[in-house]
Amino acid sequence: LALDQSNSFHSKRAEDLKRDILKQAADLGKELPTVLLIHQMDGHEGAWTILPLMRDFSVTYGRNSSWIFFCEEDTRIQVVKLLETLGRFDGSKEWFLGKALYDEESTIIHHYAFAENPTVFKFPDFAAGWALSIPLVNKLAKKLKSEPLKSDFTIDLKHEIALYIWQRGEGPHLTPVPEFCTDDVNSYKVEHCATTFSNFLPLCGEPVKKEDVFVAVKTCRKFHGDRIPVVKQTWEREAALIEYYSDYADISIPTIDLGIPNTDRGHCGKTFAILERFSNHSSPRTPWLVVVDDDTLISIFRLRKLLSCYDPNEPVFLGERYGYGLGTGGYSYITGGGGMVFSRIAVQKLLASKCRCYSMDAPDDMVLGMCFSGLGIPITHSPLFHQARPMDYPKGYLSHQIPVSFHKHWNIDPVKVYFTWLAPNTEESFNGKKVRYNREDL
């Protein structure tokens, strides 16, 4: 099962993966596996969260299959090695197999789980692929039938699925499988690997032009003094078109007062005012809008490469995807702190609809998710955007990424984080001196 998406760039990559798997299987002369693409599963807004699909899997494959193997569209599979690897395990027992990640410190994105010793709990790196034996699929399907999923937030799916399967000790832990790898297919390390991964940072031709990306920074008067200088010291120079939107016009930055009073949370009113301004006042030739917080650290340079893969004539809404209430309807949304990217068409379609904030301090990112869901416009997830700080993610997970953004200045030196993780190259001239920070420290 490929965890792919309906945007045209992603669906094409998934089809290529499917073709490759089926060709390898045909060359073996074996019965062909069933390859499912998640974006083609109708009627499941939350299909990407996997658990809502378990009952279908159990009914459809529970008798004639031994394993369900999950991977991403950029996972590369050696079918012979994968079959050999799965063959080492007794398929009549409950197995949860994957490449193990763990938290070195307890983290907000996992609700500070296992605070005493977070390293004990292992969860799978989806990029390497992961597998469930059919007896475990059947057990999960049965459990989901008797007690439906709680209808709350989906933040880090790989961790949440591992917790659900573990059942506080009643279910299996993740079994680490060394043949599930995230090294690049051309690496010398991959001889033993059944899977490899080649995402890093996609590039589909020339990066989009600097002038094609309009950047909107949401701020307010109380952060003009400490957060805005960080933007100016770090990534502002990468943006050709950038405006700072505040509740107070400060000529020295300069900020634009949108006439929307600051709210302690939510900012829905401010974000919709930014969308209206982009639609009505920016050059109609600017195809892309990025909305960030004043404590977002972002590489516009890398974003321009990433955007080369998307068609600005499609309604695109891109960033790090979270979910709300997906067990019972609900919707997906792009979490605001990591940056929200809109094609102009997406903004126009949104504003042409009647969907608006239910209050000025409603959470803007969630309202946008709800609106786009209602319009039937899919949101597009990229794991290269991050709602939290580098230290909030497992090292093994970040090791196969070239990140586009991080968020929050809390207990870190944000300038250091930018130059270590996001600057166009890590050796940047900084105050005239070459500095190179060590990622391990951050």
CSV table of C-alpha atoms in Angstrom, one decimal:
chain,number,residue,atom,x,y,z
A,1,LEU,CA,0.0,0.0,0.0
A,2,ALA,CA,1.6,3.3,-1.1
A,3,LEU,CA,0.8,6.3,1.2
A,4,ASP,CA,0.6,8.7,-1.7
A,5,GLN,CA,-1.6,11.7,-2.5
A,6,SER,CA,-4.0,13.0,-5.2
A,7,ASN,CA,-2.0,16.0,-6.4
A,8,SER,CA,-0.8,15.3,-10.0
A,9,PHE,CA,2.9,15.3,-9.1
A,10,HIS,CA,2.4,12.8,-6.3
A,11,SER,CA,0.0,10.5,-8.1
A,12,LYS,CA,2.4,10.2,-11.0
A,13,ARG,CA,5.2,9.2,-8.7
A,14,ALA,CA,3.0,6.6,-7.0
A,15,GLU,CA,1.9,5.1,-10.4
A,16,ASP,CA,5.6,4.8,-11.3
A,17,LEU,CA,6.3,2.9,-8.0
A,18,LYS,CA,3.3,0.6,-8.6
A,19,ARG,CA,4.6,-0.2,-12.1
A,20,ASP,CA,8.0,-1.0,-10.8
A,21,ILE,CA,6.8,-3.3,-8.1
A,22,LEU,CA,4.5,-5.2,-10.5
A,23,LYS,CA,7.3,-5.5,-13.1
A,24,GLN,CA,9.7,-6.9,-10.5
A,25,ALA,CA,7.0,-9.4,-9.4
A,26,ALA,CA,6.2,-10.4,-13.0
A,27,ASP,CA,9.9,-11.0,-13.7
A,28,LEU,CA,10.0,-13.4,-10.7
A,29,GLY,CA,7.2,-15.4,-12.3
A,30,LYS,CA,5.2,-15.3,-9.0
A,31,GLU,CA,1.6,-14.4,-8.4
A,32,LEU,CA,1.4,-10.6,-8.6
A,33,PRO,CA,0.8,-8.7,-5.3
A,34,THR,CA,-2.0,-6.3,-5.0
A,35,VAL,CA,-0.6,-2.7,-5.0
A,36,LEU,CA,-3.0,-0.1,-3.6
A,37,LEU,CA,-2.6,3.6,-3.9
A,38,ILE,CA,-4.1,5.4,-1.0
A,39,HIS,CA,-5.3,8.4,-3.0
A,40,GLN,CA,-7.6,6.1,-5.0
A,41,MET,CA,-9.5,4.9,-2.0
A,42,ASP,CA,-12.7,6.7,-2.3
A,43,GLY,CA,-14.8,8.0,0.6
A,44,HIS,CA,-11.9,8.2,3.1
A,45,GLU,CA,-10.8,11.8,3.8
A,46,GLY,CA,-8.7,10.2,6.5
A,47,ALA,CA,-7.4,7.3,4.5
A,48,TRP,CA,-3.8,8.6,5.0
A,49,THR,CA,-4.2,7.9,8.7
A,50,ILE,CA,-4.4,4.1,7.9
A,51,LEU,CA,-6.3,2.8,10.9
A,52,PRO,CA,-9.8,3.6,9.3
A,53,LEU,CA,-8.8,1.2,6.5
A,54,MET,CA,-8.1,-1.8,8.7
A,55,ARG,CA,-11.6,-3.3,8.5
A,56,ASP,CA,-11.6,-3.1,4.7
A,57,PHE,CA,-8.2,-4.7,4.7
A,58,SER,CA,-9.3,-7.5,7.0
A,59,VAL,CA,-12.4,-8.3,4.9
A,60,THR,CA,-10.7,-8.1,1.6
A,61,TYR,CA,-7.3,-9.6,2.3
A,62,GLY,CA,-7.8,-11.4,5.6
A,63,ARG,CA,-8.0,-14.9,4.1
A,64,ASN,CA,-5.7,-15.0,1.2
A,65,SER,CA,-2.7,-12.7,2.1
A,66,SER,CA,0.0,-13.0,4.8
A,67,TRP,CA,1.2,-9.4,5.0
A,68,ILE,CA,0.3,-5.8,4.3
A,69,PHE,CA,3.3,-3.8,3.5
A,70,PHE,CA,3.1,0.0,3.7
A,71,CYS,CA,5.4,2.5,2.0
A,72,GLU,CA,5.7,6.0,0.7
A,73,GLU,CA,5.7,7.0,-2.9
A,74,ASP,CA,9.5,7.6,-2.7
A,75,THR,CA,10.3,4.3,-1.1
A,76,ARG,CA,12.1,2.0,-3.5
A,77,ILE,CA,11.5,-1.8,-3.1
A,78,GLN,CA,13.6,-4.8,-4.0
A,79,VAL,CA,10.8,-7.3,-4.2
A,80,VAL,CA,13.0,-10.4,-3.9
A,81,LYS,CA,14.7,-9.1,-0.8
A,82,LEU,CA,11.4,-8.0,0.7
A,83,LEU,CA,9.9,-11.5,0.2
A,84,GLU,CA,13.0,-13.0,1.8
A,85,THR,CA,12.9,-10.6,4.7
A,86,LEU,CA,9.2,-11.2,5.4
A,87,GLY,CA,9.8,-14.9,5.0
A,88,ARG,CA,11.9,-15.0,8.1
A,89,PHE,CA,8.9,-14.2,10.3
A,90,ASP,CA,6.0,-16.6,11.1
A,91,GLY,CA,3.1,-15.0,9.3
A,92,SER,CA,0.6,-16.8,11.5
A,93,LYS,CA,1.6,-14.6,14.5
A,94,GLU,CA,1.1,-10.9,15.2
A,95,TRP,CA,4.0,-8.9,13.8
A,96,PHE,CA,4.6,-5.2,13.5
A,97,LEU,CA,7.8,-4.7,11.5
A,98,GLY,CA,9.7,-1.5,10.5
A,99,LYS,CA,12.8,0.6,10.8
A,100,ALA,CA,12.8,1.9,14.4
A,101,LEU,CA,12.8,5.5,15.3
A,102,TYR,CA,12.7,6.8,18.9
A,103,ASP,CA,12.7,10.1,20.8
A,104,GLU,CA,15.9,11.0,22.6
A,105,GLU,CA,13.9,13.5,24.7
A,106,SER,CA,10.2,13.6,25.3
A,107,THR,CA,8.6,16.0,22.8
A,108,ILE,CA,5.5,18.1,22.4
A,109,ILE,CA,4.6,16.5,19.1
A,110,HIS,CA,4.2,13.2,21.0
A,111,HIS,CA,2.4,14.8,24.0
A,112,TYR,CA,5.6,14.2,26.1
A,113,ALA,CA,4.9,10.4,26.0
A,114,PHE,CA,7.3,8.1,27.9
A,115,ALA,CA,8.7,11.2,29.7
A,116,GLU,CA,10.8,9.0,32.1
A,117,ASN,CA,12.7,7.4,29.2
A,118,PRO,CA,11.4,8.2,25.7
A,119,THR,CA,14.0,6.0,24.0
A,120,VAL,CA,12.2,2.8,25.1
A,121,PHE,CA,9.3,3.3,22.7
A,122,LYS,CA,10.0,2.5,19.1
A,123,PHE,CA,7.9,3.6,16.1
A,124,PRO,CA,8.4,3.0,12.3
A,125,ASP,CA,10.1,5.4,9.9
A,126,PHE,CA,7.4,5.2,7.1
A,127,ALA,CA,10.0,6.1,4.5
A,128,ALA,CA,11.7,2.7,4.9
A,129,GLY,CA,8.3,0.9,4.7
A,130,TRP,CA,6.6,-1.1,7.5
A,131,ALA,CA,4.6,-4.3,7.6
A,132,LEU,CA,1.7,-5.8,9.5
A,133,SER,CA,1.0,-9.5,9.5
A,134,ILE,CA,-2.6,-10.4,8.6
A,135,PRO,CA,-3.4,-11.8,12.1
A,136,LEU,CA,-2.5,-8.4,13.5
A,137,VAL,CA,-4.6,-6.6,10.8
A,138,ASN,CA,-7.5,-8.8,11.8
A,139,LYS,CA,-7.1,-8.1,15.5
A,140,LEU,CA,-6.9,-4.3,14.8
A,141,ALA,CA,-10.0,-4.5,12.6
A,142,LYS,CA,-11.9,-6.3,15.4
A,143,LYS,CA,-10.8,-3.8,18.0
A,144,LEU,CA,-11.8,-0.9,15.7
A,145,LYS,CA,-15.3,-2.4,15.2
A,146,SER,CA,-15.9,-2.6,19.0
A,147,GLU,CA,-14.4,0.7,19.9
A,148,PRO,CA,-14.2,3.4,17.2
A,149,LEU,CA,-11.2,5.7,17.0
A,150,LYS,CA,-11.2,8.7,19.2
A,151,SER,CA,-12.1,11.7,17.2
A,152,ASP,CA,-9.2,14.0,18.0
A,153,PHE,CA,-5.9,15.2,16.5
A,154,THR,CA,-3.6,13.3,14.2
A,155,ILE,CA,-0.2,15.0,14.6
A,156,ASP,CA,2.6,12.4,14.1
A,157,LEU,CA,0.9,9.4,12.5
A,158,LYS,CA,3.8,6.9,12.8
A,159,HIS,CA,4.0,7.4,16.6
A,160,GLU,CA,0.2,7.3,17.0
A,161,ILE,CA,-0.1,4.1,15.0
A,162,ALA,CA,2.6,2.4,17.0
A,163,LEU,CA,0.9,3.5,20.3
A,164,TYR,CA,-2.4,2.1,19.0
A,165,ILE,CA,-0.9,-1.2,18.1
A,166,TRP,CA,1.0,-1.5,21.3
A,167,GLN,CA,-2.2,-1.1,23.4
A,168,ARG,CA,-0.3,-0.3,26.6
A,169,GLY,CA,1.5,-3.6,26.5
A,170,GLU,CA,-1.4,-5.8,25.2
A,171,GLY,CA,-0.2,-5.7,21.6
A,172,PRO,CA,3.1,-6.1,19.9
A,173,HIS,CA,6.0,-3.6,20.0
A,174,LEU,CA,7.6,-2.7,16.7
A,175,THR,CA,10.2,-5.3,15.7
A,176,PRO,CA,13.2,-3.5,14.1
A,177,VAL,CA,14.1,-4.9,10.7
A,178,PRO,CA,17.6,-4.0,9.4
A,179,GLU,CA,16.6,-4.7,5.8
A,180,PHE,CA,14.1,-1.8,5.8
A,181,CYS,CA,16.4,1.2,5.0
A,182,THR,CA,16.2,4.9,4.3
A,183,ASP,CA,19.7,5.2,2.7
A,184,ASP,CA,19.7,6.4,-0.9
A,185,VAL,CA,19.5,3.6,-3.5
A,186,ASN,CA,23.0,4.5,-4.8
A,187,SER,CA,24.6,4.4,-1.3
A,188,TYR,CA,27.3,1.7,-0.6
A,189,LYS,CA,25.3,0.8,2.5
A,190,VAL,CA,22.3,-0.7,0.8
A,191,GLU,CA,23.5,-4.2,-0.3
A,192,HIS,CA,21.5,-5.9,2.4
A,193,CYS,CA,18.4,-3.6,2.0
A,194,ALA,CA,15.0,-4.6,0.8
A,195,THR,CA,13.9,-1.0,0.7
A,196,THR,CA,15.7,2.3,0.1
A,197,PHE,CA,14.4,5.9,0.0
A,198,SER,CA,15.2,8.8,-2.3
A,199,ASN,CA,13.2,11.9,-1.3
A,200,PHE,CA,15.5,14.4,0.1
A,201,LEU,CA,14.3,17.5,-1.8
A,202,PRO,CA,12.6,16.9,-5.1
A,203,LEU,CA,13.5,19.2,-8.0
A,204,CYS,CA,11.5,19.1,-11.3
A,205,GLY,CA,13.3,21.4,-13.6
A,206,GLU,CA,14.3,25.0,-12.8
A,207,PRO,CA,13.4,26.3,-9.3
A,208,VAL,CA,10.5,28.8,-9.5
A,209,LYS,CA,11.7,32.4,-9.8
A,210,LYS,CA,12.2,34.4,-6.7
A,211,GLU,CA,9.6,36.9,-7.9
A,212,ASP,CA,7.0,34.1,-8.2
A,213,VAL,CA,6.8,33.6,-4.4
A,214,PHE,CA,5.1,36.2,-2.2
A,215,VAL,CA,5.9,35.8,1.5
A,216,ALA,CA,3.5,37.0,4.2
A,217,VAL,CA,4.8,37.1,7.8
A,218,LYS,CA,2.2,37.2,10.6
A,219,THR,CA,3.4,39.2,13.6
A,220,CYS,CA,2.2,41.6,16.3
A,221,ARG,CA,3.6,44.5,18.2
A,222,LYS,CA,4.9,42.6,21.1
A,223,PHE,CA,7.1,40.5,18.9
A,224,HIS,CA,8.5,43.3,16.7
A,225,GLY,CA,11.6,43.6,18.9
A,226,ASP,CA,12.7,39.9,19.4
A,227,ARG,CA,11.3,37.8,16.6
A,228,ILE,CA,11.5,40.1,13.5
A,229,PRO,CA,15.2,40.7,13.9
A,230,VAL,CA,15.8,36.9,13.7
A,231,VAL,CA,13.9,36.8,10.3
A,232,LYS,CA,16.0,39.7,9.1
A,233,GLN,CA,19.3,38.0,10.2
A,234,THR,CA,18.4,34.7,8.6
A,235,TRP,CA,16.0,34.1,5.7
A,236,GLU,CA,14.5,37.5,4.8
A,237,ARG,CA,17.3,38.0,2.1
A,238,GLU,CA,16.0,34.9,0.3
A,239,ALA,CA,12.6,36.4,-0.4
A,240,ALA,CA,12.1,38.9,-3.2
A,241,LEU,CA,8.6,39.8,-2.1
A,242,ILE,CA,7.9,39.9,1.6
A,243,GLU,CA,5.5,41.8,3.8
A,244,TYR,CA,5.0,41.8,7.6
A,245,TYR,CA,1.4,42.0,8.8
A,246,SER,CA,0.8,43.3,12.3
A,247,ASP,CA,-1.7,45.0,14.6
A,248,TYR,CA,0.6,48.1,14.5
A,249,ALA,CA,2.4,49.9,11.7
A,250,ASP,CA,6.1,50.1,12.5
A,251,ILE,CA,8.0,52.0,9.8
A,252,SER,CA,11.4,50.6,10.8
A,253,ILE,CA,10.5,47.0,9.8
A,254,PRO,CA,8.2,48.0,8.0
A,255,THR,CA,4.9,46.3,9.1
A,256,ILE,CA,1.5,46.8,7.7
A,257,ASP,CA,-1.5,47.2,10.0
A,258,LEU,CA,-4.3,45.2,8.5
A,259,GLY,CA,-6.8,46.8,10.9
A,260,ILE,CA,-7.3,43.4,12.6
A,261,PRO,CA,-6.7,43.5,16.4
A,262,ASN,CA,-4.2,40.9,17.6
A,263,THR,CA,-5.7,37.8,19.2
A,264,ASP,CA,-3.9,35.6,21.7
A,265,ARG,CA,-4.6,32.5,19.6
A,266,GLY,CA,-6.1,31.5,16.3
A,267,HIS,CA,-5.4,34.5,14.0
A,268,CYS,CA,-8.1,33.5,11.6
A,269,GLY,CA,-9.2,37.1,10.9
A,270,LYS,CA,-5.7,38.2,10.2
A,271,THR,CA,-4.9,35.2,7.8
A,272,PHE,CA,-8.1,35.8,5.7
A,273,ALA,CA,-7.2,39.5,5.5
A,274,ILE,CA,-3.8,38.4,4.1
A,275,LEU,CA,-5.4,36.1,1.6
A,276,GLU,CA,-7.7,39.0,0.4
A,277,ARG,CA,-4.8,41.3,0.1
A,278,PHE,CA,-2.8,38.8,-1.9
A,279,SER,CA,-5.8,38.2,-4.2
A,280,ASN,CA,-6.6,41.9,-4.7
A,281,HIS,CA,-3.4,43.8,-4.3
A,282,SER,CA,-0.4,41.7,-5.3
A,283,SER,CA,0.7,41.3,-8.9
A,284,PRO,CA,-1.7,38.8,-10.5
A,285,ARG,CA,1.4,37.3,-12.1
A,286,THR,CA,2.7,36.1,-8.7
A,287,PRO,CA,1.5,32.4,-8.6
A,288,TRP,CA,2.6,31.4,-5.1
A,289,LEU,CA,1.8,32.7,-1.6
A,290,VAL,CA,3.6,31.5,1.6
A,291,VAL,CA,2.1,32.5,5.0
A,292,VAL,CA,4.4,32.0,8.0
A,293,ASP,CA,4.6,33.0,11.6
A,294,ASP,CA,7.2,35.4,12.9
A,295,ASP,CA,9.0,32.5,14.6
A,296,THR,CA,9.0,30.2,11.5
A,297,LEU,CA,12.5,29.5,10.2
A,298,ILE,CA,12.2,28.7,6.5
A,299,SER,CA,14.4,28.2,3.4
A,300,ILE,CA,12.7,30.1,0.6
A,301,PHE,CA,15.7,28.9,-1.6
A,302,ARG,CA,14.6,25.3,-1.1
A,303,LEU,CA,10.9,26.0,-1.3
A,304,ARG,CA,11.5,27.4,-4.8
A,305,LYS,CA,13.1,24.1,-5.8
A,306,LEU,CA,10.2,22.1,-4.2
A,307,LEU,CA,7.6,24.3,-6.0
A,308,SER,CA,9.1,23.4,-9.4
A,309,CYS,CA,7.2,20.1,-8.9
A,310,TYR,CA,3.8,21.7,-8.6
A,311,ASP,CA,1.5,23.2,-11.2
A,312,PRO,CA,0.5,26.7,-10.2
A,313,ASN,CA,-2.6,26.3,-12.4
A,314,GLU,CA,-3.9,23.7,-10.0
A,315,PRO,CA,-5.4,24.6,-6.6
A,316,VAL,CA,-2.4,23.7,-4.4
A,317,PHE,CA,-2.4,24.0,-0.6
A,318,LEU,CA,0.9,22.6,0.7
A,319,GLY,CA,2.7,22.1,4.0
A,320,GLU,CA,2.9,19.7,7.0
A,321,ARG,CA,-0.4,17.9,7.3
A,322,TYR,CA,-2.2,17.3,10.6
A,323,GLY,CA,-5.7,15.8,11.0
A,324,TYR,CA,-8.7,16.6,13.1
A,325,GLY,CA,-11.5,14.1,13.9
A,326,LEU,CA,-10.5,11.8,11.0
A,327,GLY,CA,-11.9,8.7,12.7
A,328,THR,CA,-15.4,10.2,12.3
A,329,GLY,CA,-15.5,12.4,9.3
A,330,GLY,CA,-13.3,15.4,10.2
A,331,TYR,CA,-10.7,17.0,7.9
A,332,SER,CA,-7.0,17.4,7.3
A,333,TYR,CA,-5.3,20.7,7.5
A,334,ILE,CA,-1.8,22.3,7.0
A,335,THR,CA,-0.4,23.2,10.3
A,336,GLY,CA,0.5,26.9,10.3
A,337,GLY,CA,3.8,27.2,12.1
A,338,GLY,CA,5.7,25.2,9.5
A,339,GLY,CA,4.4,27.5,6.8
A,340,MET,CA,1.3,27.3,4.5
A,341,VAL,CA,1.8,27.5,0.8
A,342,PHE,CA,-1.0,28.4,-1.6
A,343,SER,CA,-1.3,28.6,-5.3
A,344,ARG,CA,-3.1,31.8,-6.4
A,345,ILE,CA,-5.9,29.5,-7.8
A,346,ALA,CA,-6.4,27.9,-4.4
A,347,VAL,CA,-6.7,31.4,-2.8
A,348,GLN,CA,-9.2,32.5,-5.5
A,349,LYS,CA,-11.3,29.4,-5.1
A,350,LEU,CA,-11.3,29.7,-1.3
A,351,LEU,CA,-12.3,33.4,-1.4
A,352,ALA,CA,-15.0,32.8,-4.0
A,353,SER,CA,-16.6,30.3,-1.6
A,354,LYS,CA,-18.5,31.6,1.4
A,355,CYS,CA,-16.3,29.7,3.8
A,356,ARG,CA,-14.9,32.1,6.4
A,357,CYS,CA,-13.7,32.3,10.1
A,358,TYR,CA,-16.4,31.4,12.6
A,359,SER,CA,-14.6,33.9,14.9
A,360,MET,CA,-11.6,36.3,14.6
A,361,ASP,CA,-9.5,34.1,16.9
A,362,ALA,CA,-10.5,30.7,15.4
A,363,PRO,CA,-7.4,28.6,14.5
A,364,ASP,CA,-6.6,29.8,11.0
A,365,ASP,CA,-5.0,26.6,9.8
A,366,MET,CA,-7.9,24.4,11.0
A,367,VAL,CA,-10.5,26.7,9.4
A,368,LEU,CA,-8.5,26.7,6.1
A,369,GLY,CA,-8.4,22.8,6.3
A,370,MET,CA,-12.2,22.7,6.9
A,371,CYS,CA,-12.8,25.1,4.0
A,372,PHE,CA,-10.6,23.3,1.4
A,373,SER,CA,-12.1,20.0,2.5
A,374,GLY,CA,-15.6,21.4,1.9
A,375,LEU,CA,-14.5,22.6,-1.6
A,376,GLY,CA,-13.1,19.2,-2.4
A,377,ILE,CA,-9.6,20.6,-2.8
A,378,PRO,CA,-7.1,18.1,-1.4
A,379,ILE,CA,-4.3,19.4,0.8
A,380,THR,CA,-0.8,18.3,-0.1
A,381,HIS,CA,1.6,17.1,2.6
A,382,SER,CA,5.3,17.6,2.5
A,383,PRO,CA,7.3,16.1,5.5
A,384,LEU,CA,10.0,18.8,4.7
A,385,PHE,CA,7.9,21.4,6.6
A,386,HIS,CA,8.0,21.2,10.4
A,387,GLN,CA,5.7,22.6,13.0
A,388,ALA,CA,8.4,22.1,15.7
A,389,ARG,CA,12.1,22.5,16.3
A,390,PRO,CA,14.8,20.1,15.0
A,391,MET,CA,15.3,18.6,18.5
A,392,ASP,CA,11.6,17.6,18.5
A,393,TYR,CA,12.2,15.0,15.8
A,394,PRO,CA,14.2,11.8,15.8
A,395,LYS,CA,17.6,12.2,14.3
A,396,GLY,CA,17.1,9.1,12.0
A,397,TYR,CA,14.0,10.8,10.6
A,398,LEU,CA,15.7,14.1,9.8
A,399,SER,CA,18.7,12.3,8.3
A,400,HIS,CA,16.9,11.6,5.0
A,401,GLN,CA,15.4,15.0,4.6
A,402,ILE,CA,16.6,18.4,3.3
A,403,PRO,CA,14.2,20.4,5.4
A,404,VAL,CA,12.3,23.5,4.2
A,405,SER,CA,11.1,24.8,7.6
A,406,PHE,CA,11.2,24.6,11.4
A,407,HIS,CA,9.2,26.6,13.9
A,408,LYS,CA,9.5,28.1,17.4
A,409,HIS,CA,12.4,29.8,19.2
A,410,TRP,CA,11.7,28.1,22.5
A,411,ASN,CA,15.0,27.2,24.3
A,412,ILE,CA,17.1,27.3,21.1
A,413,ASP,CA,19.2,29.8,19.3
A,414,PRO,CA,17.0,30.3,16.2
A,415,VAL,CA,19.8,31.9,14.2
A,416,LYS,CA,22.1,28.9,14.8
A,417,VAL,CA,19.2,26.6,13.8
A,418,TYR,CA,18.7,28.4,10.6
A,419,PHE,CA,22.4,28.4,9.6
A,420,THR,CA,22.7,24.7,10.6
A,421,TRP,CA,19.6,23.3,9.0
A,422,LEU,CA,18.2,25.7,6.4
A,423,ALA,CA,20.8,28.1,5.0
A,424,PRO,CA,21.5,27.7,1.3
A,425,ASN,CA,24.7,26.0,2.4
A,426,THR,CA,25.7,25.3,5.9
A,427,GLU,CA,29.0,27.2,5.5
A,428,GLU,CA,27.5,30.7,5.5
A,429,SER,CA,29.4,33.9,5.9
A,430,PHE,CA,28.1,35.1,9.2
A,431,ASN,CA,29.3,38.6,10.4
A,432,GLY,CA,32.1,38.2,7.9
A,433,LYS,CA,33.3,34.9,9.5
A,434,LYS,CA,32.7,31.4,8.2
A,435,VAL,CA,30.8,29.3,10.7
A,436,ARG,CA,29.8,25.8,10.6
A,437,TYR,CA,27.5,24.5,13.3
A,438,ASN,CA,27.1,20.9,14.3
A,439,ARG,CA,23.6,19.6,13.7
A,440,GLU,CA,24.0,17.2,16.7
A,441,ASP,CA,24.0,20.1,19.1
A,442,LEU,CA,20.6,21.3,17.9
